[in-house]
Tab-separated table of C-alpha atoms in Angstrom:
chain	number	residue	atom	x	y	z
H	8	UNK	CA	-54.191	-19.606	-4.942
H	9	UNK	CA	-54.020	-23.191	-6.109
H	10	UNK	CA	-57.792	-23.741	-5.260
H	11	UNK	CA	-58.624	-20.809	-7.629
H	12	UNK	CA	-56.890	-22.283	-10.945
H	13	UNK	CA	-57.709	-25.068	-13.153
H	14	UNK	CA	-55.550	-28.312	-13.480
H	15	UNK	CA	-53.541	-27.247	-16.510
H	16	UNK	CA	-52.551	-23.857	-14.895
H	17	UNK	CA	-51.686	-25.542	-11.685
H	18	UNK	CA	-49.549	-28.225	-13.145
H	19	UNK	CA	-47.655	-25.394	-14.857
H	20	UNK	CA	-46.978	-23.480	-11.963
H	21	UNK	CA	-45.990	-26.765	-9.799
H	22	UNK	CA	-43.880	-28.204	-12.914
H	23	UNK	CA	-42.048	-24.541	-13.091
H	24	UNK	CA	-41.264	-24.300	-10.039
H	25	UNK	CA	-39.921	-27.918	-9.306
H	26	UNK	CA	-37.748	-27.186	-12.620
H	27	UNK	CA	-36.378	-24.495	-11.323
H	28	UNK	CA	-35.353	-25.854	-8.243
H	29	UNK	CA	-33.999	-28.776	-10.275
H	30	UNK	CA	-32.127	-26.639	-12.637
H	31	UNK	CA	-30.318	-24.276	-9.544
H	32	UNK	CA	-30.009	-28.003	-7.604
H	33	UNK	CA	-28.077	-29.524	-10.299
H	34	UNK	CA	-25.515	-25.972	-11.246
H	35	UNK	CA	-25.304	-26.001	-7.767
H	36	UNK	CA	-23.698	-29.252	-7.171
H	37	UNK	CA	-21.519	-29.039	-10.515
H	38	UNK	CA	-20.406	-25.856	-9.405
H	39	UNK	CA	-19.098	-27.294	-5.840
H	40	UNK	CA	-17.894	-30.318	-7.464
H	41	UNK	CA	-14.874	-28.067	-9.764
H	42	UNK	CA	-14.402	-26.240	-6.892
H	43	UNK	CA	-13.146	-29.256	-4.439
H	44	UNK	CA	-10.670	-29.864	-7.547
H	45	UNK	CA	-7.181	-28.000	-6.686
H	46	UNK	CA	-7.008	-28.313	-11.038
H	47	UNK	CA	-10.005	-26.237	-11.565
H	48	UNK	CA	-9.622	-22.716	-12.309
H	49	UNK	CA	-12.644	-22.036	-10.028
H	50	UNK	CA	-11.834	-21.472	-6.036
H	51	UNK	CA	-12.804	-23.915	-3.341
H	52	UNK	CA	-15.710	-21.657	-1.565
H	53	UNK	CA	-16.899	-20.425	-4.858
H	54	UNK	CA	-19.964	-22.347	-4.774
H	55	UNK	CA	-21.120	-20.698	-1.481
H	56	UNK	CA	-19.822	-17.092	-2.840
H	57	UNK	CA	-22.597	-17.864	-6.215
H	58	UNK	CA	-25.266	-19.673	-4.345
H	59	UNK	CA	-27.746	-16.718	-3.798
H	60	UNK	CA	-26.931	-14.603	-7.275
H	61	UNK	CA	-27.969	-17.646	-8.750
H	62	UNK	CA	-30.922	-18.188	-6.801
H	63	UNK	CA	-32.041	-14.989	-7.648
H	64	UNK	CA	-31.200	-15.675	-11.283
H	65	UNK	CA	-33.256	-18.482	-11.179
H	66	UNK	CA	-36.205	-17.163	-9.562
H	67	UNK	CA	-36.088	-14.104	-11.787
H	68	UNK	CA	-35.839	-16.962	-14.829
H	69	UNK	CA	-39.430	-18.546	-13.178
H	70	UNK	CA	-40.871	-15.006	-12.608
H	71	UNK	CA	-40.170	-14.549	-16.754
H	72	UNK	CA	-41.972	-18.018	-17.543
H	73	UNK	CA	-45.082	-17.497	-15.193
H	74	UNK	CA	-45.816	-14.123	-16.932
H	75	UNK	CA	-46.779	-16.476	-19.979
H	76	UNK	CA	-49.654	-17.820	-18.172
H	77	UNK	CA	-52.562	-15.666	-18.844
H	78	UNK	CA	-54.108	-17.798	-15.743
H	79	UNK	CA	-51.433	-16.551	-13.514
H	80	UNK	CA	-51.756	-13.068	-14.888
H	81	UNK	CA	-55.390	-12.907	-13.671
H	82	UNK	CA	-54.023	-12.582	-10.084
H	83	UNK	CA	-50.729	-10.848	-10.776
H	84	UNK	CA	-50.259	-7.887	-12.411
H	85	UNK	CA	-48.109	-8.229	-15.838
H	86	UNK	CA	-46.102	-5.397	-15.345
H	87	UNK	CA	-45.283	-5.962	-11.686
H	88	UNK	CA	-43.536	-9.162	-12.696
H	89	UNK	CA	-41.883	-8.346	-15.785
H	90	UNK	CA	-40.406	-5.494	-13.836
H	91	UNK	CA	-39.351	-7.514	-10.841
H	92	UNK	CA	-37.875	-10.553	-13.331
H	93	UNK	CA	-35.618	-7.442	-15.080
H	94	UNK	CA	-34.158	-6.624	-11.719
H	95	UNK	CA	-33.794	-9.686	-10.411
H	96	UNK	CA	-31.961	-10.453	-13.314
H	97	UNK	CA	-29.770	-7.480	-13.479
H	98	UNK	CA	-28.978	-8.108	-9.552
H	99	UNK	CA	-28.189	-10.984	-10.107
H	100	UNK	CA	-25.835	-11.512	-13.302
H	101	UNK	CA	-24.449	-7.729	-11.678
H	102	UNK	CA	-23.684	-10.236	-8.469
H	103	UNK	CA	-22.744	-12.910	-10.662
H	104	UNK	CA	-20.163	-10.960	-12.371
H	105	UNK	CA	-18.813	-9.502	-8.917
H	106	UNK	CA	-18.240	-13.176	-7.542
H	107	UNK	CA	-16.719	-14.179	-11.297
H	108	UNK	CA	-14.196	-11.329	-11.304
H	109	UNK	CA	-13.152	-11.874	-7.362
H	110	UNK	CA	-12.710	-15.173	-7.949
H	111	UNK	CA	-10.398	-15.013	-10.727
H	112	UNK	CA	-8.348	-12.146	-9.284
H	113	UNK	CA	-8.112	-14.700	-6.230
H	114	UNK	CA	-6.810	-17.963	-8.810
H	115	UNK	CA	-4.358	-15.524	-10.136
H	116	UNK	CA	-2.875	-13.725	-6.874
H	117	UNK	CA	-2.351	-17.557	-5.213
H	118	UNK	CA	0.299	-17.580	-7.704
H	119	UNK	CA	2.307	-14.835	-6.287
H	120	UNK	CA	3.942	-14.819	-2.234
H	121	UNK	CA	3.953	-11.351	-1.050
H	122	UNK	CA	6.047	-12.788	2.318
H	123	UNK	CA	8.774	-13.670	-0.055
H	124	UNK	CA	11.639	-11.798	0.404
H	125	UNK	CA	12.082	-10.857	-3.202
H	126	UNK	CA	8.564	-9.884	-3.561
H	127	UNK	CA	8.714	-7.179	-6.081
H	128	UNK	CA	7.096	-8.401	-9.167
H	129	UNK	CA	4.109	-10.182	-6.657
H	130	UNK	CA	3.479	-6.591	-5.091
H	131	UNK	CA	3.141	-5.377	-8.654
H	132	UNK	CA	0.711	-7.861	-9.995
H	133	UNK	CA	-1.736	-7.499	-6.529
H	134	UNK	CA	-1.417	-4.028	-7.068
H	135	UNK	CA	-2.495	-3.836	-10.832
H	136	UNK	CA	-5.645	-6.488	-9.734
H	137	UNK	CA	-6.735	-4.892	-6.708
H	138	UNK	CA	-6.832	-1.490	-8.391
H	139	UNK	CA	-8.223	-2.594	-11.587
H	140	UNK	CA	-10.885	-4.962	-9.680
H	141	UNK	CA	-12.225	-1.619	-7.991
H	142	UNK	CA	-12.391	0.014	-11.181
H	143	UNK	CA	-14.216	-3.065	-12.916
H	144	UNK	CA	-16.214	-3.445	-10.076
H	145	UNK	CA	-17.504	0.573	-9.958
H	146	UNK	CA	-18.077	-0.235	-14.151
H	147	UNK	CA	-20.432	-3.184	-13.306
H	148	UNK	CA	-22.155	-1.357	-10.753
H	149	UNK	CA	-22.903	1.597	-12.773
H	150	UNK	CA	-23.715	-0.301	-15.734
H	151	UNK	CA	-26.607	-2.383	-13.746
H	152	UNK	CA	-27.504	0.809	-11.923
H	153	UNK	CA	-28.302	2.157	-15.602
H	154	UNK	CA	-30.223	-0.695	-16.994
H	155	UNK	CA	-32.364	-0.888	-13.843
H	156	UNK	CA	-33.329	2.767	-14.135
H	157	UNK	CA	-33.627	2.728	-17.714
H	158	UNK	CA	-36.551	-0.614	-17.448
H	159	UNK	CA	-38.938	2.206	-16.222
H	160	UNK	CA	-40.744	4.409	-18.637
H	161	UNK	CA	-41.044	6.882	-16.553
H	162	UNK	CA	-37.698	7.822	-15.233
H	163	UNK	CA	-36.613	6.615	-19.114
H	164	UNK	CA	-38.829	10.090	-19.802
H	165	UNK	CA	-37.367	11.735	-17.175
H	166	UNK	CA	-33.562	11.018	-18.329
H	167	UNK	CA	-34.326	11.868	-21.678
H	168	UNK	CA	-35.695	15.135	-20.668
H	169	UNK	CA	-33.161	16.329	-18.427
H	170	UNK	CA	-30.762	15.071	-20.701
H	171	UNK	CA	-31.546	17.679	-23.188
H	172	UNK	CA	-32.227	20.713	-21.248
H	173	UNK	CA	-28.994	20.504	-19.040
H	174	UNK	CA	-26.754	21.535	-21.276
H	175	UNK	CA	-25.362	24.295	-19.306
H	176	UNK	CA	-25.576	22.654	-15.851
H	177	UNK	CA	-24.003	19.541	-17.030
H	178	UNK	CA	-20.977	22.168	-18.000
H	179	UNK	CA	-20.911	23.220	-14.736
H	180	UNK	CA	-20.750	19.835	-12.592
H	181	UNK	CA	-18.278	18.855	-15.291
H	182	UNK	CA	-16.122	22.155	-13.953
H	183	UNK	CA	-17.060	21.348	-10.122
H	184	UNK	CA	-15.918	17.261	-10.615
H	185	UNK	CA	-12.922	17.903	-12.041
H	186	UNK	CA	-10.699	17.362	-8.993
H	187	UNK	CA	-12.895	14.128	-8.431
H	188	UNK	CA	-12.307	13.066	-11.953
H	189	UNK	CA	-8.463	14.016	-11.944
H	190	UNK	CA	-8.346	12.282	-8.308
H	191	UNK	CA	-9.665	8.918	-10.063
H	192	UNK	CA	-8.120	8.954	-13.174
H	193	UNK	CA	-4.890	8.940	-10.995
H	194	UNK	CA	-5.738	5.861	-9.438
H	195	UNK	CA	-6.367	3.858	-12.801
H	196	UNK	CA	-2.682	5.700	-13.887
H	197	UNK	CA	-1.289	4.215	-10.900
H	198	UNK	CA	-3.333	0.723	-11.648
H	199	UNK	CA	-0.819	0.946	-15.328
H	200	UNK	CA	2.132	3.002	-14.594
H	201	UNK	CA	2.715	1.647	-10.785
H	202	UNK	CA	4.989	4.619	-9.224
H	203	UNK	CA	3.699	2.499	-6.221
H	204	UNK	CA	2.951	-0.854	-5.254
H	205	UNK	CA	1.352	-2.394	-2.511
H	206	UNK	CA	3.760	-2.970	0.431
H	207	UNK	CA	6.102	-0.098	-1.732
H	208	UNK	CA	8.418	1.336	0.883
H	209	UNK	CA	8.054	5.288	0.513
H	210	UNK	CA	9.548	8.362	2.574
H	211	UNK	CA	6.510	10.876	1.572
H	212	UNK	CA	5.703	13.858	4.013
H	213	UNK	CA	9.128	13.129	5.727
H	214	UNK	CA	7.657	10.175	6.856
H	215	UNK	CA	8.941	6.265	6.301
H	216	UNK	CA	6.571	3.579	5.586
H	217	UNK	CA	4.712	1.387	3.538
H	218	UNK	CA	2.012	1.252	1.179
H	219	UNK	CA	-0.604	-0.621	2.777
H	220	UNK	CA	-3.865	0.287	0.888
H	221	UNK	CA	-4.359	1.672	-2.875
H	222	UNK	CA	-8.001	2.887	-3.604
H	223	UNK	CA	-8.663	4.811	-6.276
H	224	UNK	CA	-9.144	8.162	-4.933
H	225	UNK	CA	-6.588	7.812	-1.883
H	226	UNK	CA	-3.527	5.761	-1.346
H	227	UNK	CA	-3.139	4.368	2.585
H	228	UNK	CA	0.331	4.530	3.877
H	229	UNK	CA	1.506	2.362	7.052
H	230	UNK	CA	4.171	4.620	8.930
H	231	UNK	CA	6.478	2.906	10.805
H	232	UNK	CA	5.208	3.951	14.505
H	233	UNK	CA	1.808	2.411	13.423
H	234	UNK	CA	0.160	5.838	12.030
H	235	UNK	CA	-1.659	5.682	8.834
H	236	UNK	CA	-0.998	8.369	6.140
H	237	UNK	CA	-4.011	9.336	4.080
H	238	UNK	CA	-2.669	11.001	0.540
H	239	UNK	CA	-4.837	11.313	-2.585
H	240	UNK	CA	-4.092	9.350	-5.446
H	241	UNK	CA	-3.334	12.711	-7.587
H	242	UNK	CA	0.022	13.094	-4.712
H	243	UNK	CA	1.715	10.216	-6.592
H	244	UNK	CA	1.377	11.762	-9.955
H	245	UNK	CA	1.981	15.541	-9.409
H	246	UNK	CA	4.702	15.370	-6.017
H	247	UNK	CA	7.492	13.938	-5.950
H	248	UNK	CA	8.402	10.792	-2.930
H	249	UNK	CA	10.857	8.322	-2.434
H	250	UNK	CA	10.099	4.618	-3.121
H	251	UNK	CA	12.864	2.516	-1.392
H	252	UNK	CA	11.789	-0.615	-3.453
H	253	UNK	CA	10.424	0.228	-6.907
H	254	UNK	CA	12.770	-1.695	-8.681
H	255	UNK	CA	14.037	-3.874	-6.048
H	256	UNK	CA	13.876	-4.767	-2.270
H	257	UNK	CA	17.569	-4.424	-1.372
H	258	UNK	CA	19.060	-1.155	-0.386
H	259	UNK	CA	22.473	0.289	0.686
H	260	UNK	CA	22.463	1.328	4.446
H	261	UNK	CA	24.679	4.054	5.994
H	262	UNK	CA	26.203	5.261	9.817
H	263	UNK	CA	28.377	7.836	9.899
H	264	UNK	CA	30.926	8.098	13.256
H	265	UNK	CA	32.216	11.273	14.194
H	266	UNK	CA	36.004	10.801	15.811
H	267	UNK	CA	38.982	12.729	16.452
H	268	UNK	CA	41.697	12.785	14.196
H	269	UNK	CA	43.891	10.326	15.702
H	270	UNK	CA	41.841	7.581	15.260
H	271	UNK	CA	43.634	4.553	12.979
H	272	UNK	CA	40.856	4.032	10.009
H	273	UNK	CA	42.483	0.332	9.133
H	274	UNK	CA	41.080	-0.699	12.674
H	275	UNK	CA	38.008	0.601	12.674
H	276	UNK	CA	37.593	-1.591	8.673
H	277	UNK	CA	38.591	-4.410	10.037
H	278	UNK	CA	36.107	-4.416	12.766
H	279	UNK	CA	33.477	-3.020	10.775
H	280	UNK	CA	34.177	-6.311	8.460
H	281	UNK	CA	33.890	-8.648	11.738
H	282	UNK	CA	30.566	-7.013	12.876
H	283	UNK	CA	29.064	-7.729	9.742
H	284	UNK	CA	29.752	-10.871	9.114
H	285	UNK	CA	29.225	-11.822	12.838
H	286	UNK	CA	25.502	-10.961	12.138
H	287	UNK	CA	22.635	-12.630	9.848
H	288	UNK	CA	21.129	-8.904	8.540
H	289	UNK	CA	23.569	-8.046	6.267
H	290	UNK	CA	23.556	-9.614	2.694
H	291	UNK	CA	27.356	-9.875	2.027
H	292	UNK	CA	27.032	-7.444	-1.182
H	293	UNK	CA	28.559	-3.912	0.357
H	294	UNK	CA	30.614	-3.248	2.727
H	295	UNK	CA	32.392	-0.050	2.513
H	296	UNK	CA	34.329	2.531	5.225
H	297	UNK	CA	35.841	5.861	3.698
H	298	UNK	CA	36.554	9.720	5.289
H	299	UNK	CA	33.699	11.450	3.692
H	300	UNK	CA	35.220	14.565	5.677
H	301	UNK	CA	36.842	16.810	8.031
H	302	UNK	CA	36.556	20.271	10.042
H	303	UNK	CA	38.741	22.049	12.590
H	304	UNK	CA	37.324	19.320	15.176
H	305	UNK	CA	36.505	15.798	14.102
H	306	UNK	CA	37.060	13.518	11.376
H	307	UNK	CA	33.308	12.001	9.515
H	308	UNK	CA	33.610	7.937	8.505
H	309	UNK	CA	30.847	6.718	6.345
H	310	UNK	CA	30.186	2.947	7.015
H	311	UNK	CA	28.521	1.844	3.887
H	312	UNK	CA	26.418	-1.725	4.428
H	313	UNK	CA	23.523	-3.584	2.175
H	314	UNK	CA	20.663	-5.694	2.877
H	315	UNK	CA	18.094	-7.524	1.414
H	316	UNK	CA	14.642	-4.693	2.376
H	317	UNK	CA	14.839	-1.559	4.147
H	318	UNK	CA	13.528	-2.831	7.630
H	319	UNK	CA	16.643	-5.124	7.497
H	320	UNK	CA	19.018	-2.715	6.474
H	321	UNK	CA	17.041	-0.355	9.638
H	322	UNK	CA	17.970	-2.727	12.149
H	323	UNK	CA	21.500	-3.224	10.425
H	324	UNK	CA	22.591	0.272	10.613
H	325	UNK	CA	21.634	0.682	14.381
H	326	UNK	CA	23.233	-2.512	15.017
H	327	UNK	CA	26.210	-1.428	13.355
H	328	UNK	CA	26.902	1.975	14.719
H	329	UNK	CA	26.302	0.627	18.707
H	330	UNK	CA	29.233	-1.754	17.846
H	331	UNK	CA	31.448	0.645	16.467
H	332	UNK	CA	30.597	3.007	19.508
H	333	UNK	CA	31.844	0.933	21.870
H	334	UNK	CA	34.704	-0.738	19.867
H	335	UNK	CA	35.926	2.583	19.888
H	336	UNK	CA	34.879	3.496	23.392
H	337	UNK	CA	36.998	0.322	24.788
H	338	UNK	CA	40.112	0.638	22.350
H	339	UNK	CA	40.367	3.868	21.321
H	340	UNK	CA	38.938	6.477	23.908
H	341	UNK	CA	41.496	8.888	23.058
H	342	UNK	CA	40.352	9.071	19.716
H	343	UNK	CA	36.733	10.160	20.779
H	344	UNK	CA	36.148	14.229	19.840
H	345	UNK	CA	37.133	16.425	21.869
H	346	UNK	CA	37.899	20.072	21.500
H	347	UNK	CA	41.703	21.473	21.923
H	348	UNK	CA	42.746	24.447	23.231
H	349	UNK	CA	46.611	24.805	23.454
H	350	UNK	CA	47.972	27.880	26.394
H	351	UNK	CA	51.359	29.717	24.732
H	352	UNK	CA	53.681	31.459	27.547
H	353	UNK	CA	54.075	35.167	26.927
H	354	UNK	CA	57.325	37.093	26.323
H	355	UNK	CA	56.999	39.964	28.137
H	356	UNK	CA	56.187	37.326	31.332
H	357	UNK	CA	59.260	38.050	33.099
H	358	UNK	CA	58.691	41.856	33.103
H	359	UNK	CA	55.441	41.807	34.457
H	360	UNK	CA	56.324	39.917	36.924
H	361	UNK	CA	59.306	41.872	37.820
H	362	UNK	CA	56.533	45.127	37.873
H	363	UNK	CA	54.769	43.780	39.894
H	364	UNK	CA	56.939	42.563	42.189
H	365	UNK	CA	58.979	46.015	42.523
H	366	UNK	CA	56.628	48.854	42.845
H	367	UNK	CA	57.929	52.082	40.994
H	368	UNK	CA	59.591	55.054	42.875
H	369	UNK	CA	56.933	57.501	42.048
H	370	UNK	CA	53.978	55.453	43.490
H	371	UNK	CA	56.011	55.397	47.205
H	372	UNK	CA	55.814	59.151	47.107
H	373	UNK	CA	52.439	59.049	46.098
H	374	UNK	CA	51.912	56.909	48.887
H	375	UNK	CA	53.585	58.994	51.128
């Protein structure tokens, strides 16, 4: 195309280019620069994350100066490039944004340790970013979506039109959506409210796990055999659940033993004392053994334990209650339930005996 332009137009075209090569060159390398500093507020592989939004934002930037060429025009239709620099530019400050808010969700979440063992207010700031980064990021994406459709006349005319007769039908989808809309307007209440965090533990469904994924239409939970529960965000809001750790991690673990009466109570303390602190799970807060009650058959003990999490205080109670098993297997076997029945000697033995044992007169002349 070069041979069919004059000096001045392709000086211009050479000189725009190389600038804008220059220009991404040079943001480029300031860009990876901050990010190999640990002070910067930008992350170490942003550069890489940015590199092709801003080429795009660049070439969209060249596209916008070659349309003032009239030279350049003769060969390339004016609208075709003003409407390809307006998307490249939405696509790219939309990508732009995307790699901006990631990156700063990132800088503030390195902050936080979700292995730590005390973890709750870390699991409540990831979950408020992760949520609200999914709604931010739908906004952005809708937003850009808008502006690209609304560059063309045509569907502008379109929009406007249907705008204005759909009245009625947009009464109707409004009706039809609602769930959706309830369903997603749960998961930006959860985002603010937090009746669940990320790695929450919750009993929901009669089943224990965690919270492994929040979206904003469905919440993932992890069950403990390695299923995954899939609940809409609206269950959170309108059901009710357990969540073992919405204030804190620790949590009060019980085992109840079932023994005969006989069984001496001070013994079975003062081993429940040695197993616990003869093992690293429990936390040395609680540690409790009462009679919670009694029937016609056995005595129930409550063994009352805490830990720092529920998988800890898990492992604690079935640790617990195989030790008292067989501490009371090996000592105390007597005192293991068992089921009584006592056999009382009747009065009237000695006369049946005696009857039976001398046959009456009138049964010998029966006989006879």
């Amino acid at each position: 195309m070069l041979d069919y332009l004059d000096s001045y137009t392709s000086n211009f075209l050479l000189i725009t280019l190389f600038a804008g090569i220059l220009i991404f060159g040079l943001i480029f390398y300031f860009v990876r620069k901050l990010g190999k500093s640990s002070k910067n507020i930008l992350p170490v592989n942003f550069a890489g994350k940015i590199r092709l939004p801003l080429a795009l934002f660049m070439l969209a930037l060249v596209t916008r100066i070659l349309k003032t060429n009239d030279k350049i025009l003769e060969f390339i239709d004016e609208e075709f490039l003003s409407h390809t620099s307006t998307l490249l530019f939405i696509l790219s400050i939309t990508w732009i944004l995307i790699v901006v808010l990631k990156a700063f969700k990132s800088n503030i979440l390195t902050k936080y340790d979700m292995n730590a063992s005390d973890n709750v207010h870390a699991r409540k700031i990831y979950t408020q970013f992760t949520v609200l980064e999914r709604v931010l990021m739908f906004l952005i994406i809708l937003f850009a979506v808008s502006i690209a459709l609304m560059s063309f006349d045509s569907i502008r005319a379109i929009g406007v039109s249907m705008l204005t007769s759909a009245g009625i039908a947009g009464i109707i989808i409004g009706f039809a959506a609602q769930k959706a809309l309830g369903t997603l307007m749960a998961g930006i209440q959860i985002a603010f409210t937090q009746p669940i965090r990320l790695d929450d533990v919750v009993v929901v469904e009669g089943e224990w796990g965690r919270i492994e994924e929040i979206y904003l239409t469905y919440v993932v939970v992890k069950i403990w055999d390695k299923r995954r529960l899939v609940l809409p965000t609206t269950y959170f809001i309108e059901q009710p659940f357990q969540n073992w750790t919405r204030n804190s991690s620790d949590i009060l673990g019980t085992v109840f033993i079932y023994t005969d009466y006989n069984v001496p109570f001070d013994a079975l303390r003062e081993e429940l004392t040695r197993i616990l602190e003869n093992t690293e799970l429990w936390d040395k807060e609680v540690n409790v053994l009462q009679v919670t009650d009694t029937n016609n058959e056995m005595v129930e003990t409550r063994a009352l334990m805490s830990a720092i999490d529920s998988p800890t205080a898990w492992d604690l109670r079935v640790h617990v209650r195989e030790k008292l098993v067989i501490f009371i297997q090996e000592n105390y076997p007597h005192s293991l339930p068992r089921t009584r029945i006592e056999m009382q000697e009747r009065k009237d033995s000695d006369k049946v005996e005696k009857a039976t044992k001398e046959p009456d007169k009138s049964d010998l002349l029966r006989d006879k």
